[in-house]
Amino acid sequence: MNIPTELKYTKEHEWIKLDGTTATVGITDWAQGELGDIVFVELPEVGDKIERTKPFGTIEAVKAVSDLFAPLSGEVVEINAALEDDPMVINRDAFGDGWMVRIECSDLSELDQLLDSAGYESIING
Amino acid sequence: MTETETQAVKTAFFKYHVEAGARMVEFAGFMMPVQYQGITAEHLAVREKVGLFDLSHMGEFEVTGGDSLAFLQHVTTNNVAALEVGQIQYSCMTKADGGIVDDLLIYRLADRYLLVVNAANIARDFSWLKSHLDGDVRLVDRSGQVSLLAIQGPDAEKLLSELTTYNLADMAFYTSATAEIAGCEVLFSRTGYTGEDGFELYIPPQHTDTLWKAITEVGKRYDLQLIGLGARDSLRLEMKMALYGNDIDESTNPIEAGLGWIVDLDTDFVGRNVIAQTKAEKPKRRLVCLEVQGRAFPRHGYDLLVDGKPVGKVTSGTFSPSLQKPIALGYVPRRYAKAGSELEVAIRNKRFAAHVVKPPFYKDGSHR
C-alpha cells in the first residue's frame, strides 16, 4: 500500500502536505483505486473560503461520485488547473501531479485533527 | 471476508484474473473482474484492437425433444421457426402482462437449442421456463459446466484465425459452429455485446486452461487486453444494447424498450396480446438515447425533467469513452422520444441539458 509517511491524512481519504501555513490537498492512491477512472473533478475557485469537514468539491469517477471534504479551514489560494483537461492524472499520480487545491490555513490548531500515515493505514485496513 | 465473497462462485479463470491484477467484485453470485488496468483504457482497446472477456457467469440452458420448437415459440417473442441450424437469434421472454422476464440468445444447433441467459436471472428463468414445459421437451441447466470467453474487437478474427483452421472469414454474424480451437473442440459463435466484431466460445471444463493460455499467448501479437465488466457495460451502452435490471425488467415491455424488432406478433407467445396492444396503441413511454451537455455524469435512477418537472428516469449512464461526452438511456413519455427532443437531467443539485439522439451513440463499430 502506497502511503507516504511525510504526508498527513483524513479518514475521507485525502492527503495533506504542509508547507508553513499552506496545505496542498489531494486524494490518496487507495481512494483513486476505489473510484476507478476519474472523469471530472469539480473544485472551488481561488479565493473561496472553505471550512473543515464541509464539502468543497466533487469527484465523478466511472464507478461512483464522491464529495471532497475540506481537511482544513482556510482560503483556496491555488487549484490544479491541469485536472480540467486530464482528470485521470489523479489515477496515475495521486500523491504528485494529481494534487487538487492549495489552502492557506486559517486555524493551525486543526492540524491536530489529521492522521499520520500509520493512522490512515489502520483506517483502510479496518 | 464477507458472506457474499465466501459464497460467490469463482469461474474457471479466477486465478488468471487475480494474477493480472484485476479488481474482483461479487456480481450475480460470481466473483468477476470489474477492471484490470482501468475501464477507459479497456474500453478503447476493444474499440481499436481486441479484448478478452470472461463471461462464465452467463447461464446456458439446453432444450431438446420433438416439441422443442413449439415450446420455444411459446416462451420467447421472436420467431424461432426462422432459425436454420447454425443460426442465432436475439429474443426475450415475457410474462402474460408483457413485462420482460429476461433477454436471451437462442442458438439452433444440429441436435438441440441452446439458450444463453443473464447470470442474475439463471434460477428465475429456469423455473419460469420449467413452468411452461409442455409435450416432448427436455430443459437442462448447463450453466455450471460451461465457461464462456468472448474475444471482441476489430482484430478478433485475425487473432482467432491463428488458433483454428475453421474458415472464419466466411462466418456470418449471429451464426455458430463447432470446431477445433487450439486443439480443443468447442462451440463458438460470431456474436457479442460491444458493437465490435467478435466471437464467443462455450468451453467445457477440460479445455478452459488450454484455451485461456492459447488465446492470451497469441493475443500478445495483437495487443490483446483483458476486459472487465466495467468496460463491458460502457461498450454495450454506447450501442444502446439493453442491460437487464437497468434498462429492461418485469415492469417494461419490449415495445417501450425499442425491442419491437425481436417481437414477432405472428407467433403465439406468452404476453403476445398485451404487447400487440401496446404496439397498436403506441407505448406511453420509450427508452431513448440521450446526449448530455457539460461536465455531467448521468447515473441510473436520476430524474429526467421537462420544464423542471420529472417525466422519466435515467436507466443507464456513463461518460462515453469513445465520444468523450456524457450519455444516458432513459424512459421518457412518447412525445419527448423523438430525436432532437430537449430535456434536462437532474444530477444532485444541478440540472444539465440533454437531447434525444438516434441509436447507437457510437456509429463506427466493426460488427457487420
CSV table of C-alpha atoms in Angstrom, one decimal:
chain,number,residue,atom,x,y,z
A,1,MET,CA,0.0,0.0,0.0
A,2,ASN,CA,1.4,3.4,-1.1
A,3,ILE,CA,1.0,5.7,1.9
A,4,PRO,CA,3.9,8.3,2.1
A,5,THR,CA,5.0,8.9,5.7
A,6,GLU,CA,5.7,12.6,5.2
A,7,LEU,CA,2.0,13.4,4.5
A,8,LYS,CA,-1.0,13.9,6.7
A,9,TYR,CA,-4.4,12.2,6.0
A,10,THR,CA,-8.1,12.3,6.7
A,11,LYS,CA,-10.5,9.4,7.1
A,12,GLU,CA,-12.2,10.7,4.0
A,13,HIS,CA,-9.1,9.6,2.1
A,14,GLU,CA,-7.4,12.9,1.4
A,15,TRP,CA,-3.8,13.7,1.8
A,16,ILE,CA,-2.3,17.0,3.1
A,17,LYS,CA,1.2,18.3,2.6
A,18,LEU,CA,2.1,21.2,4.8
A,19,ASP,CA,4.5,23.9,3.8
A,20,GLY,CA,4.4,26.6,6.6
A,21,THR,CA,0.7,27.5,6.7
A,22,THR,CA,-0.1,26.4,3.2
A,23,ALA,CA,-1.6,23.0,2.7
A,24,THR,CA,-1.6,21.1,-0.6
A,25,VAL,CA,-4.6,18.6,-0.8
A,26,GLY,CA,-5.3,15.6,-2.9
A,27,ILE,CA,-6.9,12.2,-2.6
A,28,THR,CA,-4.9,9.1,-1.7
A,29,ASP,CA,-3.8,6.4,-4.0
A,30,TRP,CA,-6.1,4.0,-2.3
A,31,ALA,CA,-9.1,6.3,-2.9
A,32,GLN,CA,-8.3,6.7,-6.6
A,33,GLY,CA,-8.2,2.9,-6.9
A,34,GLU,CA,-11.6,2.6,-5.3
A,35,LEU,CA,-13.1,5.2,-7.5
A,36,GLY,CA,-11.7,3.9,-10.8
A,37,ASP,CA,-11.1,6.2,-13.8
A,38,ILE,CA,-11.8,9.8,-12.8
A,39,VAL,CA,-13.9,11.7,-15.4
A,40,PHE,CA,-14.4,15.1,-13.8
A,41,VAL,CA,-13.2,17.0,-10.8
A,42,GLU,CA,-15.2,19.9,-9.6
A,43,LEU,CA,-13.0,22.3,-7.5
A,44,PRO,CA,-13.7,25.5,-5.7
A,45,GLU,CA,-12.3,28.8,-7.1
A,46,VAL,CA,-9.2,30.6,-6.0
A,47,GLY,CA,-10.3,33.0,-3.2
A,48,ASP,CA,-13.1,30.7,-1.9
A,49,LYS,CA,-13.3,30.2,1.8
A,50,ILE,CA,-13.7,26.6,2.8
A,51,GLU,CA,-14.5,25.1,6.2
A,52,ARG,CA,-13.1,21.9,7.7
A,53,THR,CA,-15.3,18.8,7.2
A,54,LYS,CA,-17.6,20.7,4.8
A,55,PRO,CA,-17.8,19.5,1.1
A,56,PHE,CA,-15.8,21.8,-1.2
A,57,GLY,CA,-15.9,19.8,-4.4
A,58,THR,CA,-16.8,16.5,-6.1
A,59,ILE,CA,-15.1,13.8,-8.0
A,60,GLU,CA,-17.0,12.0,-10.7
A,61,ALA,CA,-15.5,8.6,-11.5
A,62,VAL,CA,-16.7,5.8,-13.7
A,63,LYS,CA,-17.9,3.8,-10.8
A,64,ALA,CA,-19.1,6.4,-8.3
A,65,VAL,CA,-19.4,10.1,-7.5
A,66,SER,CA,-17.7,11.3,-4.3
A,67,ASP,CA,-17.7,14.5,-2.4
A,68,LEU,CA,-14.4,16.1,-1.4
A,69,PHE,CA,-14.4,17.3,2.2
A,70,ALA,CA,-12.2,20.1,3.3
A,71,PRO,CA,-9.4,18.7,5.6
A,72,LEU,CA,-8.7,22.2,7.0
A,73,SER,CA,-10.4,25.6,7.1
A,74,GLY,CA,-9.0,28.5,5.1
A,75,GLU,CA,-8.8,30.2,1.8
A,76,VAL,CA,-8.2,28.5,-1.5
A,77,VAL,CA,-5.0,30.1,-3.0
A,78,GLU,CA,-4.4,27.8,-6.0
A,79,ILE,CA,-6.2,25.0,-7.8
A,80,ASN,CA,-4.7,22.4,-10.1
A,81,ALA,CA,-6.0,23.6,-13.5
A,82,ALA,CA,-4.4,20.6,-15.3
A,83,LEU,CA,-7.2,18.4,-13.8
A,84,GLU,CA,-9.7,20.2,-16.0
A,85,ASP,CA,-8.3,18.6,-19.2
A,86,ASP,CA,-6.8,15.4,-17.7
A,87,PRO,CA,-8.5,14.4,-14.5
A,88,MET,CA,-7.1,10.8,-14.8
A,89,VAL,CA,-3.7,12.2,-13.7
A,90,ILE,CA,-5.2,11.6,-10.3
A,91,ASN,CA,-5.4,7.9,-11.2
A,92,ARG,CA,-1.8,7.9,-12.4
A,93,ASP,CA,-0.1,10.0,-9.7
A,94,ALA,CA,-2.5,10.7,-6.8
A,95,PHE,CA,0.2,12.0,-4.4
A,96,GLY,CA,2.0,14.1,-7.0
A,97,ASP,CA,0.7,15.7,-10.2
A,98,GLY,CA,-2.8,14.7,-9.1
A,99,TRP,CA,-3.0,17.3,-6.3
A,100,MET,CA,-6.2,19.3,-6.2
A,101,VAL,CA,-6.0,22.5,-4.2
A,102,ARG,CA,-3.7,24.6,-2.1
A,103,ILE,CA,-5.3,26.2,1.0
A,104,GLU,CA,-3.9,29.0,3.2
A,105,CYS,CA,-4.9,27.6,6.6
A,106,SER,CA,-6.8,29.9,9.0
A,107,ASP,CA,-6.6,27.8,12.1
A,108,LEU,CA,-3.5,25.8,12.7
A,109,SER,CA,-4.9,24.0,15.7
A,110,GLU,CA,-7.0,22.0,13.2
A,111,LEU,CA,-3.8,20.2,12.2
A,112,ASP,CA,-4.1,18.1,15.3
A,113,GLN,CA,-7.2,16.5,13.8
A,114,LEU,CA,-5.3,15.0,10.9
A,115,LEU,CA,-4.0,11.4,10.8
A,116,ASP,CA,-0.4,10.3,10.3
A,117,SER,CA,0.4,7.6,7.8
A,118,ALA,CA,0.0,4.8,10.3
A,119,GLY,CA,-3.3,6.2,11.5
A,120,TYR,CA,-4.6,6.3,7.9
A,121,GLU,CA,-3.3,2.8,7.1
A,122,SER,CA,-5.3,1.5,10.0
A,123,ILE,CA,-8.4,3.1,8.6
A,124,ILE,CA,-8.1,1.5,5.2
A,125,ASN,CA,-7.2,-1.9,6.7
A,126,GLY,CA,-10.0,-1.6,9.2
B,1,MET,CA,-14.2,-11.7,4.3
B,2,THR,CA,-17.9,-11.0,3.9
B,3,GLU,CA,-20.5,-13.6,3.5
B,4,THR,CA,-21.2,-12.9,-0.2
B,5,GLU,CA,-17.5,-13.3,-1.0
B,6,THR,CA,-17.3,-16.7,0.6
B,7,GLN,CA,-20.4,-17.8,-1.2
B,8,ALA,CA,-19.7,-16.3,-4.6
B,9,VAL,CA,-18.7,-18.8,-7.4
B,10,LYS,CA,-15.2,-18.5,-8.8
B,11,THR,CA,-15.1,-19.0,-12.6
B,12,ALA,CA,-12.5,-21.3,-14.2
B,13,PHE,CA,-10.4,-18.2,-15.0
B,14,PHE,CA,-10.4,-16.7,-11.5
B,15,LYS,CA,-6.7,-17.3,-10.9
B,16,TYR,CA,-5.8,-15.6,-14.2
B,17,HIS,CA,-7.8,-12.5,-13.2
B,18,VAL,CA,-6.1,-12.3,-9.9
B,19,GLU,CA,-2.7,-12.8,-11.5
B,20,ALA,CA,-3.5,-10.0,-13.9
B,21,GLY,CA,-4.2,-7.7,-11.0
B,22,ALA,CA,-8.0,-7.5,-11.6
B,23,ARG,CA,-10.3,-5.7,-9.2
B,24,MET,CA,-12.7,-8.6,-8.3
B,25,VAL,CA,-16.3,-7.9,-7.3
B,26,GLU,CA,-19.2,-10.1,-6.5
B,27,PHE,CA,-21.7,-9.9,-9.3
B,28,ALA,CA,-24.9,-12.0,-9.5
B,29,GLY,CA,-23.3,-14.6,-7.2
B,30,PHE,CA,-20.0,-14.8,-9.1
B,31,MET,CA,-16.6,-13.3,-8.4
B,32,MET,CA,-15.9,-11.3,-11.5
B,33,PRO,CA,-13.3,-8.9,-12.7
B,34,VAL,CA,-14.7,-5.3,-12.9
B,35,GLN,CA,-11.5,-3.9,-14.3
B,36,TYR,CA,-7.8,-4.7,-14.8
B,37,GLN,CA,-5.8,-1.6,-16.0
B,38,GLY,CA,-8.8,0.8,-16.0
B,39,ILE,CA,-12.2,1.0,-17.6
B,40,THR,CA,-11.4,3.7,-20.1
B,41,ALA,CA,-8.3,2.0,-21.5
B,42,GLU,CA,-10.0,-1.4,-21.7
B,43,HIS,CA,-13.0,0.2,-23.5
B,44,LEU,CA,-10.8,1.8,-26.1
B,45,ALA,CA,-8.7,-1.4,-26.5
B,46,VAL,CA,-11.9,-3.2,-27.7
B,47,ARG,CA,-12.9,-0.4,-30.0
B,48,GLU,CA,-9.4,-0.1,-31.5
B,49,LYS,CA,-7.9,-3.6,-31.3
B,50,VAL,CA,-9.1,-6.6,-29.4
B,51,GLY,CA,-10.1,-7.6,-25.8
B,52,LEU,CA,-10.8,-10.8,-23.9
B,53,PHE,CA,-13.8,-11.1,-21.6
B,54,ASP,CA,-14.6,-13.9,-19.1
B,55,LEU,CA,-18.4,-14.2,-19.3
B,56,SER,CA,-18.7,-17.5,-17.5
B,57,HIS,CA,-21.3,-16.1,-15.2
B,58,MET,CA,-23.8,-16.2,-18.0
B,59,GLY,CA,-26.4,-19.0,-17.9
B,60,GLU,CA,-26.7,-21.8,-20.6
B,61,PHE,CA,-29.8,-24.0,-20.9
B,62,GLU,CA,-30.2,-26.8,-23.3
B,63,VAL,CA,-33.6,-27.6,-24.9
B,64,THR,CA,-34.1,-31.0,-26.7
B,65,GLY,CA,-37.0,-33.1,-27.7
B,66,GLY,CA,-39.6,-33.3,-30.5
B,67,ASP,CA,-41.6,-30.4,-29.2
B,68,SER,CA,-38.7,-28.0,-28.7
B,69,LEU,CA,-39.6,-25.6,-31.4
B,70,ALA,CA,-43.3,-25.3,-30.3
B,71,PHE,CA,-42.1,-24.8,-26.7
B,72,LEU,CA,-39.6,-22.0,-27.6
B,73,GLN,CA,-42.1,-20.3,-29.8
B,74,HIS,CA,-44.4,-20.2,-26.8
B,75,VAL,CA,-41.9,-18.8,-24.3
B,76,THR,CA,-39.9,-16.3,-26.5
B,77,THR,CA,-41.1,-13.3,-28.5
B,78,ASN,CA,-39.1,-13.8,-31.7
B,79,ASN,CA,-39.8,-16.3,-34.5
B,80,VAL,CA,-37.7,-19.4,-33.6
B,81,ALA,CA,-39.0,-21.2,-36.7
B,82,ALA,CA,-37.0,-18.8,-38.8
B,83,LEU,CA,-33.7,-20.2,-37.4
B,84,GLU,CA,-31.7,-22.5,-39.6
B,85,VAL,CA,-29.2,-24.9,-37.9
B,86,GLY,CA,-26.2,-22.8,-37.0
B,87,GLN,CA,-28.1,-19.5,-36.7
B,88,ILE,CA,-28.6,-17.5,-33.6
B,89,GLN,CA,-31.4,-15.2,-32.6
B,90,TYR,CA,-31.7,-12.4,-30.0
B,91,SER,CA,-35.0,-12.6,-28.2
B,92,CYS,CA,-36.8,-12.2,-24.9
B,93,MET,CA,-39.2,-13.9,-22.6
B,94,THR,CA,-42.2,-12.0,-21.5
B,95,LYS,CA,-44.8,-12.6,-18.8
B,96,ALA,CA,-48.6,-12.6,-19.6
B,97,ASP,CA,-48.6,-8.8,-18.9
B,98,GLY,CA,-45.8,-8.2,-21.4
B,99,GLY,CA,-43.1,-7.5,-18.8
B,100,ILE,CA,-39.7,-8.8,-19.7
B,101,VAL,CA,-38.6,-11.9,-17.8
B,102,ASP,CA,-35.2,-11.8,-19.4
B,103,ASP,CA,-33.5,-11.2,-22.8
B,104,LEU,CA,-31.5,-14.1,-24.3
B,105,LEU,CA,-29.8,-15.6,-27.2
B,106,ILE,CA,-31.2,-18.7,-28.8
B,107,TYR,CA,-28.8,-20.9,-30.7
B,108,ARG,CA,-30.2,-23.5,-33.1
B,109,LEU,CA,-27.7,-26.4,-33.1
B,110,ALA,CA,-27.9,-29.7,-35.1
B,111,ASP,CA,-29.5,-31.7,-32.3
B,112,ARG,CA,-30.7,-29.1,-29.8
B,113,TYR,CA,-31.3,-25.5,-28.9
B,114,LEU,CA,-29.0,-23.6,-26.6
B,115,LEU,CA,-30.4,-20.6,-24.6
B,116,VAL,CA,-27.9,-18.1,-23.2
B,117,VAL,CA,-29.4,-16.0,-20.3
B,118,ASN,CA,-28.3,-13.3,-17.9
B,119,ALA,CA,-26.3,-14.5,-14.8
B,120,ALA,CA,-28.6,-12.8,-12.3
B,121,ASN,CA,-31.7,-14.5,-13.8
B,122,ILE,CA,-30.5,-18.1,-14.1
B,123,ALA,CA,-32.6,-19.6,-11.4
B,124,ARG,CA,-35.7,-17.4,-12.1
B,125,ASP,CA,-35.5,-18.0,-15.9
B,126,PHE,CA,-35.1,-21.8,-15.4
B,127,SER,CA,-38.2,-22.1,-13.1
B,128,TRP,CA,-40.2,-19.8,-15.4
B,129,LEU,CA,-39.3,-21.9,-18.4
B,130,LYS,CA,-40.0,-25.1,-16.5
B,131,SER,CA,-43.5,-23.9,-15.6
B,132,HIS,CA,-44.3,-23.6,-19.3
B,133,LEU,CA,-42.9,-27.1,-20.3
B,134,ASP,CA,-45.4,-29.0,-22.5
B,135,GLY,CA,-45.0,-32.2,-24.6
B,136,ASP,CA,-41.8,-33.8,-25.5
B,137,VAL,CA,-39.3,-31.2,-24.3
B,138,ARG,CA,-36.3,-31.6,-22.0
B,139,LEU,CA,-34.8,-28.5,-20.4
B,140,VAL,CA,-31.4,-28.8,-18.8
B,141,ASP,CA,-29.4,-26.1,-17.0
B,142,ARG,CA,-25.7,-26.5,-18.2
B,143,SER,CA,-24.6,-23.2,-16.6
B,144,GLY,CA,-22.3,-24.9,-14.1
B,145,GLN,CA,-20.5,-26.9,-16.9
B,146,VAL,CA,-19.9,-24.2,-19.4
B,147,SER,CA,-17.3,-21.5,-19.3
B,148,LEU,CA,-17.7,-18.6,-21.7
B,149,LEU,CA,-14.9,-16.4,-23.2
B,150,ALA,CA,-15.6,-13.5,-25.6
B,151,ILE,CA,-12.9,-12.1,-27.9
B,152,GLN,CA,-14.2,-8.7,-29.1
B,153,GLY,CA,-12.7,-6.0,-31.3
B,154,PRO,CA,-11.8,-5.3,-35.0
B,155,ASP,CA,-8.8,-7.7,-34.7
B,156,ALA,CA,-10.8,-10.6,-33.2
B,157,GLU,CA,-11.0,-12.6,-36.5
B,158,LYS,CA,-7.2,-12.2,-37.1
B,159,LEU,CA,-6.4,-13.4,-33.6
B,160,LEU,CA,-8.8,-16.3,-33.6
B,161,SER,CA,-7.8,-17.5,-37.1
B,162,GLU,CA,-4.3,-18.2,-35.7
B,163,LEU,CA,-5.9,-20.9,-33.4
B,164,THR,CA,-8.2,-22.7,-35.8
B,165,THR,CA,-8.4,-23.9,-39.4
B,166,TYR,CA,-12.1,-23.1,-39.5
B,167,ASN,CA,-13.0,-20.6,-42.2
B,168,LEU,CA,-13.8,-17.6,-40.0
B,169,ALA,CA,-13.7,-15.1,-42.9
B,170,ASP,CA,-17.0,-16.6,-44.3
B,171,MET,CA,-18.6,-17.0,-40.9
B,172,ALA,CA,-21.7,-14.7,-40.7
B,173,PHE,CA,-22.6,-12.5,-37.7
B,174,TYR,CA,-25.0,-14.3,-35.4
B,175,THR,CA,-24.0,-17.8,-36.5
B,176,SER,CA,-22.3,-20.6,-34.6
B,177,ALA,CA,-20.1,-23.6,-35.4
B,178,THR,CA,-18.3,-26.4,-33.6
B,179,ALA,CA,-14.6,-26.7,-34.5
B,180,GLU,CA,-11.2,-27.2,-33.0
B,181,ILE,CA,-9.7,-24.1,-31.5
B,182,ALA,CA,-6.2,-24.6,-30.1
B,183,GLY,CA,-6.8,-28.3,-30.4
B,184,CYS,CA,-10.0,-28.2,-28.3
B,185,GLU,CA,-13.4,-28.9,-29.8
B,186,VAL,CA,-15.7,-26.1,-28.8
B,187,LEU,CA,-19.0,-24.5,-29.8
B,188,PHE,CA,-18.4,-20.8,-30.7
B,189,SER,CA,-20.3,-18.0,-32.4
B,190,ARG,CA,-19.8,-14.7,-34.1
B,191,THR,CA,-21.6,-12.7,-31.5
B,192,GLY,CA,-21.0,-10.0,-28.9
B,193,TYR,CA,-22.3,-7.2,-26.7
B,194,THR,CA,-19.9,-4.5,-27.7
B,195,GLY,CA,-20.7,-3.3,-31.2
B,196,GLU,CA,-17.5,-4.7,-32.5
B,197,ASP,CA,-16.7,-7.8,-34.5
B,198,GLY,CA,-16.1,-10.8,-32.2
B,199,PHE,CA,-16.5,-14.3,-31.1
B,200,GLU,CA,-17.9,-16.1,-28.0
B,201,LEU,CA,-16.6,-19.5,-27.0
B,202,TYR,CA,-18.6,-22.0,-24.9
B,203,ILE,CA,-15.9,-24.1,-23.2
B,204,PRO,CA,-16.2,-27.4,-21.3
B,205,PRO,CA,-14.2,-27.7,-18.1
B,206,GLN,CA,-11.4,-29.8,-19.5
B,207,HIS,CA,-10.4,-27.1,-22.0
B,208,THR,CA,-10.6,-23.9,-20.0
B,209,ASP,CA,-6.9,-23.7,-19.1
B,210,THR,CA,-5.7,-24.6,-22.6
B,211,LEU,CA,-7.9,-22.0,-24.3
B,212,TRP,CA,-7.1,-19.2,-21.9
B,213,LYS,CA,-3.4,-19.8,-22.3
B,214,ALA,CA,-3.6,-20.2,-26.1
B,215,ILE,CA,-5.7,-17.1,-26.6
B,216,THR,CA,-3.6,-14.9,-24.3
B,217,GLU,CA,-0.3,-16.2,-25.8
B,218,VAL,CA,-1.4,-15.5,-29.4
B,219,GLY,CA,-3.1,-12.3,-28.2
B,220,LYS,CA,0.3,-10.8,-27.3
B,221,ARG,CA,0.9,-10.2,-31.0
B,222,TYR,CA,-2.4,-8.3,-31.3
B,223,ASP,CA,-2.0,-6.3,-28.1
B,224,LEU,CA,-5.0,-8.3,-26.6
B,225,GLN,CA,-6.2,-6.7,-23.4
B,226,LEU,CA,-8.2,-8.3,-20.6
B,227,ILE,CA,-11.5,-6.6,-20.2
B,228,GLY,CA,-13.7,-6.4,-17.1
B,229,LEU,CA,-17.4,-5.9,-16.5
B,230,GLY,CA,-16.9,-2.1,-16.2
B,231,ALA,CA,-15.9,-1.7,-19.9
B,232,ARG,CA,-18.4,-4.3,-20.9
B,233,ASP,CA,-21.1,-2.0,-19.6
B,234,SER,CA,-19.8,1.1,-21.3
B,235,LEU,CA,-19.3,-0.7,-24.6
B,236,ARG,CA,-22.8,-2.0,-24.7
B,237,LEU,CA,-24.2,1.3,-23.6
B,238,GLU,CA,-22.6,3.1,-26.5
B,239,MET,CA,-24.5,0.7,-28.7
B,240,LYS,CA,-27.8,1.1,-26.9
B,241,MET,CA,-27.8,-2.6,-26.1
B,242,ALA,CA,-30.2,-3.1,-23.2
B,243,LEU,CA,-28.9,-4.3,-19.8
B,244,TYR,CA,-31.5,-6.4,-17.9
B,245,GLY,CA,-32.1,-5.0,-14.5
B,246,ASN,CA,-31.2,-1.5,-15.6
B,247,ASP,CA,-32.9,-0.7,-18.9
B,248,ILE,CA,-35.4,-3.6,-19.0
B,249,ASP,CA,-37.1,-5.7,-16.4
B,250,GLU,CA,-40.5,-7.1,-15.5
B,251,SER,CA,-42.0,-3.6,-15.4
B,252,THR,CA,-41.0,-2.8,-19.0
B,253,ASN,CA,-42.3,-4.3,-22.2
B,254,PRO,CA,-40.3,-4.9,-25.4
B,255,ILE,CA,-42.1,-2.2,-27.4
B,256,GLU,CA,-41.3,0.5,-24.9
B,257,ALA,CA,-37.7,-0.7,-24.7
B,258,GLY,CA,-37.3,-0.4,-28.5
B,259,LEU,CA,-37.1,-4.1,-28.8
B,260,GLY,CA,-40.1,-4.4,-31.2
B,261,TRP,CA,-37.6,-5.9,-33.7
B,262,ILE,CA,-37.3,-9.1,-31.7
B,263,VAL,CA,-41.0,-9.5,-31.3
B,264,ASP,CA,-42.9,-11.4,-34.0
B,265,LEU,CA,-46.6,-10.9,-33.3
B,266,ASP,CA,-47.5,-13.6,-35.9
B,267,THR,CA,-46.3,-16.2,-33.3
B,268,ASP,CA,-48.3,-17.1,-30.3
B,269,PHE,CA,-46.1,-16.5,-27.2
B,270,VAL,CA,-46.8,-15.7,-23.6
B,271,GLY,CA,-47.6,-11.9,-23.4
B,272,ARG,CA,-48.4,-11.6,-27.0
B,273,ASN,CA,-51.8,-10.0,-26.6
B,274,VAL,CA,-50.6,-7.2,-24.3
B,275,ILE,CA,-47.6,-6.5,-26.4
B,276,ALA,CA,-49.7,-6.4,-29.6
B,277,GLN,CA,-52.0,-3.9,-27.9
B,278,THR,CA,-49.0,-1.7,-26.7
B,279,LYS,CA,-47.8,-1.7,-30.3
B,280,ALA,CA,-51.2,-0.9,-31.8
B,281,GLU,CA,-51.9,1.9,-29.3
B,282,LYS,CA,-48.2,3.1,-29.3
B,283,PRO,CA,-46.4,2.9,-26.0
B,284,LYS,CA,-46.8,5.7,-23.4
B,285,ARG,CA,-43.1,5.9,-22.9
B,286,ARG,CA,-40.0,4.9,-24.8
B,287,LEU,CA,-36.4,4.1,-24.0
B,288,VAL,CA,-34.3,6.8,-25.6
B,289,CYS,CA,-30.7,7.7,-26.1
B,290,LEU,CA,-29.6,11.0,-24.5
B,291,GLU,CA,-26.5,13.1,-25.0
B,292,VAL,CA,-25.9,15.3,-22.0
B,293,GLN,CA,-24.2,18.7,-22.1
B,294,GLY,CA,-21.4,19.7,-19.8
B,295,ARG,CA,-19.5,18.2,-17.0
B,296,ALA,CA,-22.2,15.7,-16.1
B,297,PHE,CA,-22.2,12.1,-15.2
B,298,PRO,CA,-25.7,10.7,-15.6
B,299,ARG,CA,-26.4,7.6,-13.5
B,300,HIS,CA,-29.2,5.0,-13.0
B,301,GLY,CA,-32.2,6.5,-11.2
B,302,TYR,CA,-31.5,10.2,-11.9
B,303,ASP,CA,-34.6,12.2,-12.9
B,304,LEU,CA,-35.2,13.4,-16.4
B,305,LEU,CA,-37.0,16.7,-16.5
B,306,VAL,CA,-39.1,18.8,-18.9
B,307,ASP,CA,-39.9,22.4,-17.8
B,308,GLY,CA,-38.4,21.4,-14.4
B,309,LYS,CA,-40.9,18.6,-13.8
B,310,PRO,CA,-39.8,14.9,-13.7
B,311,VAL,CA,-41.0,13.0,-16.7
B,312,GLY,CA,-38.8,9.9,-16.5
B,313,LYS,CA,-35.6,8.4,-15.2
B,314,VAL,CA,-32.1,7.5,-16.4
B,315,THR,CA,-31.8,3.7,-16.6
B,316,SER,CA,-28.1,3.6,-17.6
B,317,GLY,CA,-25.5,6.4,-18.0
B,318,THR,CA,-21.8,6.9,-18.3
B,319,PHE,CA,-19.2,9.2,-19.6
B,320,SER,CA,-18.7,7.7,-23.1
B,321,PRO,CA,-15.0,6.8,-23.6
B,322,SER,CA,-15.4,6.8,-27.4
B,323,LEU,CA,-17.4,10.0,-27.8
B,324,GLN,CA,-15.9,11.8,-24.8
B,325,LYS,CA,-19.2,13.1,-23.6
B,326,PRO,CA,-21.9,12.0,-21.1
B,327,ILE,CA,-24.5,9.6,-22.5
B,328,ALA,CA,-27.6,8.0,-21.0
B,329,LEU,CA,-30.5,5.8,-21.6
B,330,GLY,CA,-33.9,6.5,-20.0
B,331,TYR,CA,-37.6,6.2,-20.4
B,332,VAL,CA,-39.5,9.3,-21.4
B,333,PRO,CA,-43.1,9.9,-22.5
B,334,ARG,CA,-43.6,9.3,-26.2
B,335,ARG,CA,-44.0,12.9,-27.0
B,336,TYR,CA,-40.4,13.6,-25.9
B,337,ALA,CA,-39.0,10.5,-27.6
B,338,LYS,CA,-38.1,11.9,-31.0
B,339,ALA,CA,-34.5,12.7,-31.9
B,340,GLY,CA,-33.8,16.3,-31.1
B,341,SER,CA,-36.2,16.5,-28.1
B,342,GLU,CA,-34.8,18.6,-25.3
B,343,LEU,CA,-34.8,17.5,-21.7
B,344,GLU,CA,-32.7,18.0,-18.6
B,345,VAL,CA,-31.0,15.5,-16.3
B,346,ALA,CA,-31.1,16.3,-12.6
B,347,ILE,CA,-27.7,15.4,-11.1
B,348,ARG,CA,-27.8,16.0,-7.4
B,349,ASN,CA,-28.4,19.8,-7.0
B,350,LYS,CA,-27.8,20.7,-10.7
B,351,ARG,CA,-29.6,20.3,-14.0
B,352,PHE,CA,-27.8,19.5,-17.2
B,353,ALA,CA,-29.3,20.0,-20.7
B,354,ALA,CA,-29.8,16.8,-22.7
B,355,HIS,CA,-31.3,15.9,-26.0
B,356,VAL,CA,-32.5,12.7,-27.6
B,357,VAL,CA,-30.3,11.2,-30.3
B,358,LYS,CA,-30.8,8.3,-32.7
B,359,PRO,CA,-29.2,5.0,-31.6
B,360,PRO,CA,-26.5,3.9,-31.4
B,361,PHE,CA,-24.3,6.5,-29.8
B,362,TYR,CA,-21.2,5.0,-31.3
B,363,LYS,CA,-21.6,4.5,-35.1
B,364,ASP,CA,-18.2,3.1,-36.1
B,365,GLY,CA,-18.4,-0.4,-34.7
B,366,SER,CA,-16.7,-3.2,-36.6
B,367,HIS,CA,-19.5,-5.7,-36.4
B,368,ARG,CA,-21.5,-6.4,-39.5
